Amino acid sequence: MDEENAPKVSKRKSRLFQFLILLVTVAIVATICGLVIYYVGVVGDGQGNINEPALDSTSSPILPTTDSATSPITSSDVFYIGAARTDVTGPVVQVNMMGYAHPEQVANGLHTRLYSRAFVVADKELNTRVAFVSFDGGMTSQLLKLQVVKKLQEKYGDMFSERNVVISGTHTHSGPAGFFQFLLFEITSLGHVEQSTTAFVDGITESIELANSRLELGKIGIGSGLVNEGNINRSPTSYLLNPESERARYTHDTEQEITVLGFETLSGDPVGMLSWYPVHPTSMNFTNLLINSDNKGRASTLFEKMMRKPGETLGGQESFVAAFAQANLGDVSPRTKGPICFDTGLECEPLSSTCNGRSQNCTGFGPGKDMFDSTDIIARRQLDAAKGVYESTTEVLDGPVSWIHQYVDMTSQSIKLEDGTTKNTCKPGMGYSFAAGCTDGAGAFDFVQGMTHGTAFWNTIRDTLVKFICTVEPPQEYYDCHKPKPVLLPTGYMDIPYEWHPTTVDIQLLRIGQLVIAAVPGEYTTMAGRRLKEKIHMEAISQGMGENTKVVLAGLTNVYTHYITTPEEYAAQRYEAASTIFGPHTFQVYQEKFSDLVLPLVSGNKDDVDLGPPPELRAANQSRIAPLPGPDKVPAGVNFGDVIDDVNATYSTGDVVVVKFHAANPRHDMKLDSTYLEVDRLVGRAWKTVYTDADWSTKFSWEEKNSIAPPADLTLFTTLSDVVAEATGVRFDIDLARQLHESGVLFTGNDVNDDDVIAQEARHRLLQSMWDQNVLRREQTNYADVTSVESYVTIEWDIPADEASGTYRIVYHGDCMDVDGAITPFTGTTSEFDVV
């Protein structure tokens, strides 16, 4: 071979060698891909999603192309898991907040967005699946649950139903109200708020759909830990009425344990965290007027920020989902400094939680310097405990996925007690001490906690109201049923313009491996929750689940029925007991009903359980007397979004940037999955958004030019008068009645007999006197007039201590309505400023 041809031969050999290497590499990759497909049995869409075709209401789910009989994955600790988070913020102005029942707590802006966090778990054959949702709302209403299930079934058929879907509210008291189909819950919101309902229903549904679309094989870790100083008991005197031998088994009078689930794919990719821990989200008190997810939502966003993946920089847009769900929080407060008389600094009277005989001045405080600081502290205490468990747990859930569900009419249940007697539940009713509120938020008038007897005046008020809002007046047997609770509002008979309270509730259990989730329709107190969990635990073990069975209680799920106390606590008639609406034997009935469902849950015979009488899904918009947003306007020569108060040239970390814009009503667009504001930083020559209204460091407030603050003395009863007047055309002026009573003109104790029941003749005279004195008068409450309004937005940015120096600006996004109802988006931008 000559020297000229040698390089050509060498090149050909080199190319041949490279081709052989490439061929071998392709063969190896193809083999690996084939094995992965064989072992996993799932064909994805390139984004980790299972390719399930869209289903109509009549089709059945299409399973992945895996033959479960031959699949190598036989381990029972492998599940299909999916998690998702969606925005459910709703209206941020002109709507009363749900929780404290204070009519004057009308939202005027946004501090943190509200989210629905959904987790879907299915067995590895996709034969059985369950969905658990924790959302930043006051509670789940029956309207929300039924509408969410209806929307899911329109898309998936029978894949989801009320039987395998659990929706749990975190119980923030700073979320919008008006999303019920029962009137009592909508008194202070002046009726139904369609925007609240739409935001919650659509957002919760979407979160379940997204979680279901992201199902991927994985494992679920489970562990528990202790939260350090995360709560106190706000009714400790009631807790002490429980048997001493029972109390001796526990170190604290509240639950300290947090239970944590960690979701991870088989490839080790973290998906989500779901925890349960009892504490009221009442760190934000009723003077707060900014929509806020409180300590539970704050803990969730902190955990999600901690788990951000590369490229994830904005709050609420992380792929990891972290939920701090609610448990048996009934008597549990986050105000860890405890209650004091804020006018004197002295301790409150312990039995009645009063100061000088009044409940209004007895309030819980702490642990921070203000409500924002306290919210953050309690959130971080939950966060720290959950993080420790999440990072250290080694136990995984192992076993089947199942569920059990039954509807129960709680007005007609009987229970056999240990002494052999048989007792019954009652139609719903609210006691006197319900109106006293609690140390997280006091009530009104002369009501105090622990009232076991009514008063002549308030019984008169009650009996007068009954004539206008009850088709049938309650018999004496009804009042006797609730004893020792004196009934203030006989809601089981109040049905004008429609029902005031639910009567049918969901009894529901979910099972994932060795974990049983008890979904309870209200707020269990500490000891009531302990008893229920222990009963379910013992029953599950006796039915063969194993000694490693875990039980958690998920509060405020599916339908809201206020509180559930132990019978011993009920006797004390503090706020929680007065709000146990089905009478003194409510807890025992619930305990029996949940216990009865354990056997079919464990045995898999769920279809043998009678579904029970399903509740009716009624029309949502049955009552509304609150104003709707109207057209917007600005002064002549001014545009929407123009800056009124601009920024300074320079700020330091720790400073607060405050700017003001000519604005429009934020209710024209709820900005779901969007934002009312941006904090932008100049990066090179482009602006980059670094904060939105989802961040803790920002606040968004709206005000009307000629707005009038609600009267400070508004109460549940004054707004109740508005609702009654709208429904019946009769105004019952309770404030005037009190004034005339105190002056001796209208009513005195001499007009009642020894049983505190007004004699028939005296009652007739009193009723006529009320008409004569204008306490009762013909008056129809009309919808508020819609007029054009000039308004302003104030945006605050609390510059974090670790914020990078640079050039920034604040951007406001609004939407204005003209007189014809057309809505136009606009943007306002401040001048640039430097953070140094």
Short mmCIF file of N, CA and C in Angstrom, two decimals, residues 22 77 99 116 202 282 322 391 543 645 794:
data_model
loop_
_atom_site.label_atom_id
_atom_site.label_comp_id
_atom_site.label_asym_id
_atom_site.label_seq_id
_atom_site.Cartn_x
_atom_site.Cartn_y
_atom_site.Cartn_z
N LEU A 22 -22.00 3.38 17.15
CA LEU A 22 -23.33 4.00 17.11
C LEU A 22 -24.43 2.96 17.09
N ASP A 77 -46.86 -1.70 47.71
CA ASP A 77 -46.56 -0.36 48.18
C ASP A 77 -46.33 0.61 47.03
N GLY A 99 -66.26 32.99 58.39
CA GLY A 99 -65.57 32.44 59.56
C GLY A 99 -65.98 33.11 60.86
N SER A 116 -56.51 25.53 45.79
CA SER A 116 -56.99 24.16 46.01
C SER A 116 -55.84 23.23 45.70
N ASP A 202 -65.04 25.70 40.34
CA ASP A 202 -64.22 25.50 39.15
C ASP A 202 -62.77 25.18 39.52
N THR A 282 -57.07 31.26 62.64
CA THR A 282 -57.60 32.52 63.16
C THR A 282 -56.46 33.39 63.67
N ALA A 322 -47.84 21.16 48.28
CA ALA A 322 -47.77 20.91 49.73
C ALA A 322 -49.06 21.39 50.38
N GLU A 391 -38.52 14.66 55.56
CA GLU A 391 -37.13 14.34 55.18
C GLU A 391 -36.59 13.09 55.87
N GLN A 543 -60.70 -5.94 62.35
CA GLN A 543 -61.14 -6.46 61.05
C GLN A 543 -59.98 -6.91 60.18
N ASP A 645 -49.79 58.33 43.88
CA ASP A 645 -48.62 58.46 44.76
C ASP A 645 -47.54 57.55 44.23
N THR A 794 -54.11 50.73 46.36
CA THR A 794 -52.82 50.93 47.02
C THR A 794 -52.08 49.60 47.03
#
